[in-house]
Coordinates of C-alpha atoms in Angstrom, one line a residue:
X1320 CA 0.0 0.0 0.0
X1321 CA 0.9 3.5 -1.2
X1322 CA 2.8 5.4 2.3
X1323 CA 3.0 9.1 1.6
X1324 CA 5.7 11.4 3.3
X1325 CA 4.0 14.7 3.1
X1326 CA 6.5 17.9 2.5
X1327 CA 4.9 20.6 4.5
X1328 CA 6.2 24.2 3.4
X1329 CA 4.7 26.5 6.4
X1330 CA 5.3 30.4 8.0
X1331 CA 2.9 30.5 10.9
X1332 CA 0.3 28.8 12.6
X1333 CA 1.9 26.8 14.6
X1334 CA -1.3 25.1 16.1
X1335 CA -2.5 24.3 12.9
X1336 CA 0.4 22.6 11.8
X1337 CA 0.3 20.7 14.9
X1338 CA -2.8 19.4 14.2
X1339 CA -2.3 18.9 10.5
X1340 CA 1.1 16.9 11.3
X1341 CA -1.0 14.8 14.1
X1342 CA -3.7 14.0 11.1
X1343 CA -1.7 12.9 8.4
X1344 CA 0.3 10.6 10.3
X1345 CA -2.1 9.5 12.7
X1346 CA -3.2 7.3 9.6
X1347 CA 0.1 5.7 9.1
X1348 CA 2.0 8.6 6.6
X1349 CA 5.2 10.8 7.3
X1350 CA 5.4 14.6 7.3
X1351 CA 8.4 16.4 6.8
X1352 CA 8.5 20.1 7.8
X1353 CA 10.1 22.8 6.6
X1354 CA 9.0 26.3 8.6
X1355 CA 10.6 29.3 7.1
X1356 CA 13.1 31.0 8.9
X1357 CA 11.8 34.2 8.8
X1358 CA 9.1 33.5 11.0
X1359 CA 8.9 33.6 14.7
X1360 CA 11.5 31.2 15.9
X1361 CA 9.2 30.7 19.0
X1362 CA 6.4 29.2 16.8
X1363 CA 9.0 26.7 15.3
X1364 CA 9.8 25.7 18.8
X1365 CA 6.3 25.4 19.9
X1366 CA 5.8 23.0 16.5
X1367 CA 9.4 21.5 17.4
X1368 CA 8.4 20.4 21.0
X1369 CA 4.9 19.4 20.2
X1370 CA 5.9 16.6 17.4
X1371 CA 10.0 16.0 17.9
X1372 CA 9.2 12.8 19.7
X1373 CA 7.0 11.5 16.8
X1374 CA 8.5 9.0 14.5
X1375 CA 6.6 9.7 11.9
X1376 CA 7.3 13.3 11.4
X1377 CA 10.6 14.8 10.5
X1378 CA 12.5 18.8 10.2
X1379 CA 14.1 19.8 6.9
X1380 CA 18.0 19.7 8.3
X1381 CA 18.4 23.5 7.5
X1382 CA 15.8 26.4 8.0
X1383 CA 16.2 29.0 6.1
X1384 CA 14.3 32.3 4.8
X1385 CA 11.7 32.0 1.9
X1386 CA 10.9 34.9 -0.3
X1387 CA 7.9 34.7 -3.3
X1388 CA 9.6 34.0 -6.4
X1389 CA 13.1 33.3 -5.2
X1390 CA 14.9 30.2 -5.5
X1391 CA 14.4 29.7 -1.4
X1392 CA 11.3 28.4 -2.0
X1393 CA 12.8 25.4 -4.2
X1394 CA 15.9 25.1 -1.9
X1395 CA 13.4 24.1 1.0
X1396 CA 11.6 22.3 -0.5
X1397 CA 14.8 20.0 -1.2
X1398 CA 16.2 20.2 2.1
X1399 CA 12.6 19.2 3.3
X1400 CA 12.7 16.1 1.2
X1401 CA 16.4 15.2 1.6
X1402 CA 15.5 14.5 5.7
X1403 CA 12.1 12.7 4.5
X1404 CA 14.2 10.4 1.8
X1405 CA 16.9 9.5 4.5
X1406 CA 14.4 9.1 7.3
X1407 CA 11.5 7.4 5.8
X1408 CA 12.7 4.4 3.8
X1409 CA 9.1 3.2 3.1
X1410 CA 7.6 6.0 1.6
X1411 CA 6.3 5.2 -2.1
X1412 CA 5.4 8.7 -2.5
X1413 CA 5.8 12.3 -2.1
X1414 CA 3.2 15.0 -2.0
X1415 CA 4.0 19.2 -1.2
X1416 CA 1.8 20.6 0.8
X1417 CA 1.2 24.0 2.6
X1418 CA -0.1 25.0 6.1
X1419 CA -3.2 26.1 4.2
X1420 CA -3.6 22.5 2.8
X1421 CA -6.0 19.9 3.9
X1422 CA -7.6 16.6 2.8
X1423 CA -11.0 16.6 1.0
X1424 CA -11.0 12.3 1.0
X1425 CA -10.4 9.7 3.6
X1426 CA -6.8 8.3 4.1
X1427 CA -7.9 5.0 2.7
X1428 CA -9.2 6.5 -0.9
X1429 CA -6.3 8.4 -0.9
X1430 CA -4.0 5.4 -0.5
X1431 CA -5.9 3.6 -2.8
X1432 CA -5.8 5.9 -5.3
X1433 CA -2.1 6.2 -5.9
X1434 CA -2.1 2.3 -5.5
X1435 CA -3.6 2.5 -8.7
X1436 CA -2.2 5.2 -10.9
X1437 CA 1.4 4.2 -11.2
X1438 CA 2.5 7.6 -12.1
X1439 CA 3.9 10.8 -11.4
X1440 CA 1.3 13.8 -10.4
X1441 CA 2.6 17.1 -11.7
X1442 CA 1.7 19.9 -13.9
X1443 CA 4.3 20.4 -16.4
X1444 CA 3.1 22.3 -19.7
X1445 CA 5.6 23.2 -22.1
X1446 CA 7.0 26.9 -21.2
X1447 CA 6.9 28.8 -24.6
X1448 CA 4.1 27.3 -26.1
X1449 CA 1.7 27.0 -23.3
X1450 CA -0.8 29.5 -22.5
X1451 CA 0.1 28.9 -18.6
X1452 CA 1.4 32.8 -18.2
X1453 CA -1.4 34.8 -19.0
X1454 CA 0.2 38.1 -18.5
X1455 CA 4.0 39.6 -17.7
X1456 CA 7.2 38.2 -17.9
X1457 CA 7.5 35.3 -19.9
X1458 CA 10.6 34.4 -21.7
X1459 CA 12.2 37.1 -19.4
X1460 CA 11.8 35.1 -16.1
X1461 CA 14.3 32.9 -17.5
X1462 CA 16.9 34.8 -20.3
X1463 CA 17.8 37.6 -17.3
X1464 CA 19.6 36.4 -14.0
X1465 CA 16.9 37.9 -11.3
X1466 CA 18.7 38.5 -7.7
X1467 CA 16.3 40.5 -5.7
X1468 CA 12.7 40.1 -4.5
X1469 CA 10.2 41.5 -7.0
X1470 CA 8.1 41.8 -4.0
X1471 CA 10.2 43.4 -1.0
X1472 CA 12.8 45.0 -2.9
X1473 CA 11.0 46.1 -6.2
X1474 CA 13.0 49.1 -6.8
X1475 CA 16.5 47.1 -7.2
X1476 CA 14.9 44.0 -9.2
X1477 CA 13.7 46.1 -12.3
X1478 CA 16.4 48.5 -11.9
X1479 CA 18.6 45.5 -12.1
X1480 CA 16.5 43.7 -15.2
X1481 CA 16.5 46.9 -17.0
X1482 CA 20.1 47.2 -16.7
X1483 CA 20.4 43.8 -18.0
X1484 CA 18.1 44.3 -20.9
X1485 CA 19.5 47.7 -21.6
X1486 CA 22.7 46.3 -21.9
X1487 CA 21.9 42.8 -23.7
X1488 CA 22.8 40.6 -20.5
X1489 CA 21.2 37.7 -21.5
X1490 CA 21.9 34.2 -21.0
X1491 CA 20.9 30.5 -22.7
X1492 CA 18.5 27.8 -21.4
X1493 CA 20.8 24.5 -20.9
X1494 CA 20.7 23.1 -24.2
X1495 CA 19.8 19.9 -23.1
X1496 CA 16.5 20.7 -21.2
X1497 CA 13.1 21.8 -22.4
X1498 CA 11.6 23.9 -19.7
X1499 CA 8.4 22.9 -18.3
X1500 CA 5.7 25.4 -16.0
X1501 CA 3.3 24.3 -13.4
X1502 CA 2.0 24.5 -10.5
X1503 CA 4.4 23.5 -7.4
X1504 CA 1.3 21.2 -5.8
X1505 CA 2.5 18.0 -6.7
X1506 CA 3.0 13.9 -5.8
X1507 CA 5.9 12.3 -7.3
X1508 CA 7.1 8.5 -6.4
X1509 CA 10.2 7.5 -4.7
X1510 CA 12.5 6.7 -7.6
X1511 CA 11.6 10.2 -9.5
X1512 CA 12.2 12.1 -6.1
X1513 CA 15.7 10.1 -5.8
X1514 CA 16.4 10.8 -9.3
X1515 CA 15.4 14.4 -8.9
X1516 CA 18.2 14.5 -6.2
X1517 CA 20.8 12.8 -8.1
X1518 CA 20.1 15.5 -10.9
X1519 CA 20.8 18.6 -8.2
X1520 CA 24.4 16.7 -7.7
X1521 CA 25.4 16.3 -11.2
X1522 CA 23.7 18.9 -12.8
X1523 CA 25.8 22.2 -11.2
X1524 CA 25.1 24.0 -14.7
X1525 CA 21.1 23.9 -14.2
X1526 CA 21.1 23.9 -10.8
X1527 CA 22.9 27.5 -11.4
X1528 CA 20.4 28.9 -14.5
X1529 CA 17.6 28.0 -11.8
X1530 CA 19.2 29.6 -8.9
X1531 CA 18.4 33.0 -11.0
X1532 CA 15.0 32.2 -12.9
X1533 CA 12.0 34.4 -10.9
X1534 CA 9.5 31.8 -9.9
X1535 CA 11.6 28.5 -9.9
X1536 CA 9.0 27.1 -8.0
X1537 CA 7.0 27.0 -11.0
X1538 CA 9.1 25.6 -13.9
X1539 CA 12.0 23.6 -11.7
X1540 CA 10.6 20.3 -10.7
X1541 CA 8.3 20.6 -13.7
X1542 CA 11.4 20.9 -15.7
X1543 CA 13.4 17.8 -14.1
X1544 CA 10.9 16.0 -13.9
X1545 CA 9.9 16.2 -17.3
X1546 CA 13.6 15.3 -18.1
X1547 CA 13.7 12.0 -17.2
X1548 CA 10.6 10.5 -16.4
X1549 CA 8.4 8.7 -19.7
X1550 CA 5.4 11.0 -20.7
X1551 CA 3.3 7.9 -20.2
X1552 CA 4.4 8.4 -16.6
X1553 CA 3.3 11.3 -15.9
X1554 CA -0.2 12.8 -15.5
X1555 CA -0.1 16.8 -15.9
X1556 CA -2.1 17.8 -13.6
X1557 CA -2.1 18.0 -9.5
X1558 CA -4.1 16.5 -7.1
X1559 CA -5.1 19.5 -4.8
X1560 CA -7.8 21.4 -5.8
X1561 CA -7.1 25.1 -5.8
X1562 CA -9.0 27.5 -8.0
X1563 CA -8.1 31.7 -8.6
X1564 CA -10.1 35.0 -8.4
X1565 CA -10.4 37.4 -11.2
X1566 CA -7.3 38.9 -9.3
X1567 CA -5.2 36.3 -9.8
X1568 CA -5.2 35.2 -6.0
X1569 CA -5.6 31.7 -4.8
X1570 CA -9.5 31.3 -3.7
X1571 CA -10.3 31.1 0.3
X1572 CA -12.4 27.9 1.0
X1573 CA -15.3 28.4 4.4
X1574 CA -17.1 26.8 6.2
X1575 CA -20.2 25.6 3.8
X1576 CA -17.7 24.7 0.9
X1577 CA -17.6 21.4 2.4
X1578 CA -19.9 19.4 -0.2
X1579 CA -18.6 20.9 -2.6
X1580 CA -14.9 20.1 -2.0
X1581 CA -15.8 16.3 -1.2
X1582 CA -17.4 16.0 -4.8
X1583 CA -14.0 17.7 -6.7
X1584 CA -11.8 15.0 -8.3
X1585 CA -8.7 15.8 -6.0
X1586 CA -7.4 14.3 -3.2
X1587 CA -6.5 17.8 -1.0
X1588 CA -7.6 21.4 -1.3
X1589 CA -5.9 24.7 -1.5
X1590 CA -6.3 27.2 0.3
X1591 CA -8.5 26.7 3.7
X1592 CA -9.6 29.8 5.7
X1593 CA -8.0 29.8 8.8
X1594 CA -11.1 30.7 10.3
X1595 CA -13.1 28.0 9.2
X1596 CA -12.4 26.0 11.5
X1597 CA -16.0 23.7 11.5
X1598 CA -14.4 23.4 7.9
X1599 CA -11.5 21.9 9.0
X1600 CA -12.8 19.6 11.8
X1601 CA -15.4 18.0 9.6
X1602 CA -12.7 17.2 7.0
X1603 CA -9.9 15.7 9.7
X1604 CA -12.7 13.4 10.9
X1605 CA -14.0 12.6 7.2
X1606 CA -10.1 11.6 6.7
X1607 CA -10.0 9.0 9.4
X1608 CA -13.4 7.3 8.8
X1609 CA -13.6 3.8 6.3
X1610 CA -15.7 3.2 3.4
X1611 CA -16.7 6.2 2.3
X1612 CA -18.0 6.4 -1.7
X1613 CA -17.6 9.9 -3.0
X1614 CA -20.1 11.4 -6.1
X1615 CA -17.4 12.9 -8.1
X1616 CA -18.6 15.6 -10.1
X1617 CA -15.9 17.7 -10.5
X1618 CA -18.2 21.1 -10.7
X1619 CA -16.5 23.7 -8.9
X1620 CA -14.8 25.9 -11.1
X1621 CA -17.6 26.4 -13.4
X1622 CA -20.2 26.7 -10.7
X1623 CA -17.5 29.5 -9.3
X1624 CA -17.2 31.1 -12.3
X1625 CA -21.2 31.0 -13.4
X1626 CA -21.9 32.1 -9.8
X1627 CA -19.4 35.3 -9.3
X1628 CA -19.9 36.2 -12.9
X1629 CA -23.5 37.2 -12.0
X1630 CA -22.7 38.9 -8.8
X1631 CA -24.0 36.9 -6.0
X1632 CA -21.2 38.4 -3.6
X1633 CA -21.9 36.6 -0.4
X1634 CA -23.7 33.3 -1.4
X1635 CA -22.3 30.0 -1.6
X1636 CA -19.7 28.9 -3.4
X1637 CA -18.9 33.0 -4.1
X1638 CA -16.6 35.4 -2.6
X1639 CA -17.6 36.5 1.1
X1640 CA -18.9 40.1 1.3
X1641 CA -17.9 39.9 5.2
X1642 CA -14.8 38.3 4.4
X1643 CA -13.7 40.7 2.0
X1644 CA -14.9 44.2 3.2
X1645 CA -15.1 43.5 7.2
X1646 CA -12.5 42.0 8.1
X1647 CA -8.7 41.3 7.3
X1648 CA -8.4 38.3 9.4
X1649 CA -8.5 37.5 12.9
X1650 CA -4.7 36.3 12.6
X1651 CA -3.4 39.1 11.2
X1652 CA -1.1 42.4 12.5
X1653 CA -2.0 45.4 11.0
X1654 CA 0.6 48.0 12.2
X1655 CA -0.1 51.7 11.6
X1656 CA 2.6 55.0 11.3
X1657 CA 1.1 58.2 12.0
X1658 CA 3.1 61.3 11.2
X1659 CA 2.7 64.8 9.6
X1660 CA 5.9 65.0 8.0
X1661 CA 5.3 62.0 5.6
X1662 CA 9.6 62.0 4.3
X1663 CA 10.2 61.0 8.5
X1664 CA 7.5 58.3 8.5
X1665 CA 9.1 57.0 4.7
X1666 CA 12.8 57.4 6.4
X1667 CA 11.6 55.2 9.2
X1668 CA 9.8 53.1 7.0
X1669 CA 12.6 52.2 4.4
X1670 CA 15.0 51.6 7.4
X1671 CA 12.6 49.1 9.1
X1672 CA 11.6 47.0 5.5
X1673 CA 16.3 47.0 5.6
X1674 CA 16.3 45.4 9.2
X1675 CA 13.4 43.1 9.2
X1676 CA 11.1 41.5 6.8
X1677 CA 7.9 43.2 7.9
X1678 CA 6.2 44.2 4.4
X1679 CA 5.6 47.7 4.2
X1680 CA 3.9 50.6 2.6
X1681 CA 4.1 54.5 2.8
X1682 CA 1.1 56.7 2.2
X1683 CA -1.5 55.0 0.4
X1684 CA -4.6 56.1 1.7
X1685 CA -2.8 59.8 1.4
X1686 CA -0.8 59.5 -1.8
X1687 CA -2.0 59.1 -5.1
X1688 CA 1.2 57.6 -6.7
X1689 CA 2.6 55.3 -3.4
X1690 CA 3.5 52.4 -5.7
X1691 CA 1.1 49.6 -5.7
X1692 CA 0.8 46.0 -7.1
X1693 CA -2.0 45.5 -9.4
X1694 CA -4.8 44.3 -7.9
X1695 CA -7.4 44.7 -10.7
X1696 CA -8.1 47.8 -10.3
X1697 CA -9.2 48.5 -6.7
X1698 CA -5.8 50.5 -6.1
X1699 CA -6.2 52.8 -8.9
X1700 CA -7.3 55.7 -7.5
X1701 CA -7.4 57.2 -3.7
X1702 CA -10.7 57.5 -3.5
X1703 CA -11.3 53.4 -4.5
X1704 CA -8.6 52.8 -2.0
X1705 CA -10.4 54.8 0.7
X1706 CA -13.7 53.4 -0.4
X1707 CA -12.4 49.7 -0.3
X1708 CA -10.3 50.2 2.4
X1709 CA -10.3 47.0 4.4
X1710 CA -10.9 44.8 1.4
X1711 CA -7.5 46.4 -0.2
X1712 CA -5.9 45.7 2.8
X1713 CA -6.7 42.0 2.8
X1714 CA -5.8 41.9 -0.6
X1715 CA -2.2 43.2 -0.2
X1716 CA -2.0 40.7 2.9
X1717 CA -2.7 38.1 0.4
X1718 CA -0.7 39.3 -2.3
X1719 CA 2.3 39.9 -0.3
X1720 CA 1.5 36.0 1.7
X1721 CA 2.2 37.9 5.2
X1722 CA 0.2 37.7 8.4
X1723 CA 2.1 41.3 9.5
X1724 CA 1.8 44.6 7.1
X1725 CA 2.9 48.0 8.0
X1726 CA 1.3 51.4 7.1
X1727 CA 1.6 55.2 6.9
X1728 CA -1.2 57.8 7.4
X1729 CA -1.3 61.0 7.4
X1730 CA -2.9 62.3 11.1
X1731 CA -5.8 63.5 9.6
X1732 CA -7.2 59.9 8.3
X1733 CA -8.8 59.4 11.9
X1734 CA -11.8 58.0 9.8
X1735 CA -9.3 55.0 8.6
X1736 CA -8.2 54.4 12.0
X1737 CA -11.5 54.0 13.6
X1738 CA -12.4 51.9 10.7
X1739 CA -9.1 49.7 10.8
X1740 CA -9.2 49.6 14.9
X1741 CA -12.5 48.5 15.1
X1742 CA -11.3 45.4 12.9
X1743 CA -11.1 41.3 14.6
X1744 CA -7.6 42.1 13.2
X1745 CA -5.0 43.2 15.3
X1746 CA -4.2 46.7 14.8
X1747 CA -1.0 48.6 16.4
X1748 CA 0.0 52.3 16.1
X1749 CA 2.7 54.1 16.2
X1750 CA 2.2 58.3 16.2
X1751 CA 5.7 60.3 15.5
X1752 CA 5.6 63.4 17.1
X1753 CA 7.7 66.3 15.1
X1754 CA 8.9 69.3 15.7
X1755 CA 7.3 72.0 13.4
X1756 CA 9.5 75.1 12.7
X1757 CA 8.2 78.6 11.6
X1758 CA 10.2 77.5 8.6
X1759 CA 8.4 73.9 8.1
X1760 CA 5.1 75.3 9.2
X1761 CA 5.0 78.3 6.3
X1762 CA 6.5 75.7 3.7
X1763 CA 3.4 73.3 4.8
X1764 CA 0.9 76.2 4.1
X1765 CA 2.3 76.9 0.7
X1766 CA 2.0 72.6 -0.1
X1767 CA -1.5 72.6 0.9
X1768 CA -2.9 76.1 -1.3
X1769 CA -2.8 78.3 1.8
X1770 CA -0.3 80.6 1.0
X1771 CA 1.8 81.2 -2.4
X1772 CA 5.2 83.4 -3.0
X1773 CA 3.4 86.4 -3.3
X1774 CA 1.7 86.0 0.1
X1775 CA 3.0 88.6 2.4
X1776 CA 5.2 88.1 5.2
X1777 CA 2.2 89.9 7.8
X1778 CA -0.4 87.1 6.4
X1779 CA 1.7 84.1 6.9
X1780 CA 3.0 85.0 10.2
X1781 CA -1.2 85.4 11.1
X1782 CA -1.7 82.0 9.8
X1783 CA 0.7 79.7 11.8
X1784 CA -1.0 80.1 15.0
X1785 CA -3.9 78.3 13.4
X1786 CA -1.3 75.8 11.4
X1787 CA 0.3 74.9 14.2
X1788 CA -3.1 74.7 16.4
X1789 CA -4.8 72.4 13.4
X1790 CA -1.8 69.7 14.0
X1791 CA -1.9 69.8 17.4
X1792 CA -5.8 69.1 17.3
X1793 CA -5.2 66.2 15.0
X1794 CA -3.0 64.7 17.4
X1795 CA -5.4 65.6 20.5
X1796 CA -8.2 63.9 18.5
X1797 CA -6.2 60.7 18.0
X1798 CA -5.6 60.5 21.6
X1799 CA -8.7 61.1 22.6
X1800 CA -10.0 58.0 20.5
X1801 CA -8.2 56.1 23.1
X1802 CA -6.8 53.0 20.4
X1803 CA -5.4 50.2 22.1
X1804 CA -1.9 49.7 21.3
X1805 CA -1.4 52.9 21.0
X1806 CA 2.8 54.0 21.1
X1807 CA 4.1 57.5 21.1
X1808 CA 8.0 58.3 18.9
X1809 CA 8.8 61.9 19.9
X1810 CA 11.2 63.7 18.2
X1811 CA 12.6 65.4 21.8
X1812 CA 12.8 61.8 23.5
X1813 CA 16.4 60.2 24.1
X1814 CA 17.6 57.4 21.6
X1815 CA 16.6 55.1 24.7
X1816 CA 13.4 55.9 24.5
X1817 CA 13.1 55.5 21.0
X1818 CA 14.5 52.2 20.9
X1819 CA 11.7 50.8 23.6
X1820 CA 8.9 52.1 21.4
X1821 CA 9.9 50.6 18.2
X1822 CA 10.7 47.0 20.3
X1823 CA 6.9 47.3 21.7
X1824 CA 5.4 48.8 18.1
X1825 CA 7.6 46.1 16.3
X1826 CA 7.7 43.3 18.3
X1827 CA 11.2 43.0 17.6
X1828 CA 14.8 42.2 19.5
X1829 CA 16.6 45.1 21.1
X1830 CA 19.1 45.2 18.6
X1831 CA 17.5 45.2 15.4
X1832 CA 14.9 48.2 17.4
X1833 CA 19.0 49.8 18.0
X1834 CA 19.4 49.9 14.2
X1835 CA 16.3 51.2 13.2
X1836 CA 16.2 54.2 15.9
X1837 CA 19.9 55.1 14.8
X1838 CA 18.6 55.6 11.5
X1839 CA 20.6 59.0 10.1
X1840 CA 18.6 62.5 10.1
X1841 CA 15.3 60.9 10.9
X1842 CA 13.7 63.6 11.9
X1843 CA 15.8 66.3 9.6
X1844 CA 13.7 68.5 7.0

């Protein structure tokens, strides 16, 4: 019988992994985990302590940090299924998973089902002639050497691509391989998985073009794979259901999707709301019970698609009015910057996205061109951003896969704070108190239409009385709203000081908070 070492790619949740880990090998399988490096170490040892002494489950033998699109992604995914290889002889086969993963049959149909498809399970459509990319880079994801994160550090990866394309930097696909793109769900047996590893060994050359292709997750199993293994032996397609938005995202599964998931021609499903948790308690004890028939019928993407195309936000099967407009998520950290003088708040901001790996983003509820990832439109303008406030907000949680997202606004957005604060999410703020100079003051009034060059020196020294006063209510009116986690930066305060606020505000160690306060001329004009 088929004995599956699951190879678990995870950031957070450590309870849920727990319990997933508990599931999978309570019916006789192996997990081997792999939980990014980046994320709280305590959560690792909490999912460390809680199945170390199971001998079922196993810890990739190297954590390390995972960025969208980067080759970290592949790297451990290999080191999670080196430890499961050496540790778990009998396993026939190996399926990736995420944290977000969970079975939609029961552990014998699964079993039995790869009993009888003698194959390999991955998507693997051929790269230039496919219609797999539907929009962006295509050929350029692989002809250009890509060493930063398109995500965090956007600036330096297209200044860097750019460069490269300005200057004809291009490079050529091993001749020997025909590059393959799919998605990275997939179940491979034993001998292709050892195979797979013997190629990383020999193969320095590709192992080097991949190290530098954006999205490797995407095209370098499916590649490898494709390299050695019959057609006949392969089946292009995976076996967990996931389906997209119209925004590209991966589509959030609830609480009454669960008929609908047991009747879908998979054997997992992709991606589970972490607050359906009926959801997920129905499905762990459908995985352990015997004898179960399933009605396969295999309609849910076109009963999505039929369903949303007319509109019916908030039925079933459709996107979740309350999910998307009300709330951000009960796990998530939304983390708030309040300042007047908006180059302070970007100073801080661009120091804190150097030291940690909080994603962050200046002004833009305040600032019509704070750049932005497409997100079909809803970010276009500031007044859709306003409007949609909390549903752009989940989306860029989403997009940027983060439970933690930082913020600027302007003091005068108290509207956007009582609207974010009164949200299941947690919300944290941080208010920078300036200094504000005749000098600043009178350059502020001309910014804002109040005064111009030909205003008279008598006028302007009238006006910042009332300047100054309107800022100073602002701030009154913010503390008066009483928010809970509610932190105060003041420009007069000692370095000291300023170092305690960011470690409560952050959440981080006293060092990294040490680097971020000593960042140079924060408060300079």
């Amino acid at each position: 019988m088929a004995k599956i070492a699951f190879i678990l790619l995870c950031h957070k949740d450590p309870e849920a992994i727990i319990k997933q880990a508990k599931r999978l090998t309570a019916a006789g399988d192996y997990i081997s985990i792999h939980f990014d490096a980046r994320a709280n170490r305590a959560d690792f040892e909490v999912i460390h302590e809680a199945l170390f002494n199971n001998p079922n489950v196993v810890f990739a033998g190297k954590r390390i940090k995972c960025g969208w699109g980067e080759w970290s992604l592949v790297q451990a995914t290999l080191y999670a299924v080196e430890a499961a290889v050496k540790r778990f002889p009998r396993a026939t086969h190996f399926y990736m998973l995420s944290g977000d993963c969970q079975p939609i049959k029961t552990a014998d149909f699964i079993h039995d089902y790869l009993d009888n498809n003698d194959c390999d399970f991955i998507e693997s459509y051929d790269y230039f002639e496919s219609n797999w990319i539907k929009t962006g880079f295509r050929e350029e994801r692989l002809i250009y050497r890509h060493f930063f994160n398109e995500r965090t550090r956007k600036w330096r990866f297209y200044l860097s691509f750019n460069i490269q394309r300005k200057l004809g930097l291009t490079r050529k696909i091993p001749e020997d391989i025909q590059v393959q793109i799919g998605s990275q769900w997939w179940c491979l047996r034993r001998r292709t998985i050892e195979t797979v590893l013997e190629f990383t060994r020999k193969r320095r050359d590709v192992m080097r073009f991949f190290r530098t292709t954006w999205i490797p997750d995407e095209t370098f199993f499916q590649t490898v794979v494709r390299h050695f293994i019959p057609e006949q032996e392969i089946r292009t397609r995976t076996l967990t259901f996931l389906m997209f938005t119209d925004y590209g995202m991966p589509l959030t599964f609830y609480n009454d999707h669960y008929d609908l998931l047991l009747s879908q021609d998979y054997l997992f499903a992709r991606k589970i709301s972490a607050e359906a948790e009926e959801l997920k308690d129905r499905l762990g004890e459908l995985f352990a019970k015997t004898g179960v028939n399933f009605q396969i019928s295999a309609e849910g993407p076109s009963l999505f698609k039929f369903l949303t195309g007319r509109g019916r936000i908030g039925r079933r099967f459709a996107s979740r009015f309350w999910e998307t407009e009300s709330t951000l998520g009960r796990d998530r950290e939304l983390m708030i910057i309040v300042c007047k003088k908006w180059h302070v708040a970007k100073r801080l901001l661009d120091k804190i996205r150097t030291e940690t790996d909080i994603q962050s983003i200046a002004y833009l509820f305040n600032e019509e061109n704070t750049p932005l990832p497409d997100l079909g439109g809803i970010q276009a303008t500031l007044n859709k951003r306003t409007r949609h406030r909390r549903a752009l907000a989940r989306m860029l949680f989403d997009y940027y896969d983060t439970d933690r997202l930082l913020i600027c606004l302007d003091p005068s957005s108290l509207d956007l704070l009582h609207d974010f604060f009164g949200d299941r999410s947690a919300t944290r703020l941080l208010e920078i108190e300036c200094a504000f100079p005749d000098d600043y003051l009178i350059g502020h009034a001309m910014r804002i239409g109040l005064a111009g060059p030909q205003t008279p020196a008598e006028t302007i020294q009238r006006l910042l009385p009332t300047i100054r006063q309107d800022m100073v209510l602002e701030s009154d009116r913010i503390r008066d709203a009483d928010f809970e986690n509610h932190v105060r930066m003041r420009q007069v305060d000692t370095k000291e000081q300023h170092i305690a606020v960011l470690q409560d505000f952050l959440s981080i160690d006293k060092d990294t908070a040490d680097k971020i306060a000593s960042t140079g001329h924060l408060f300079a004009d």
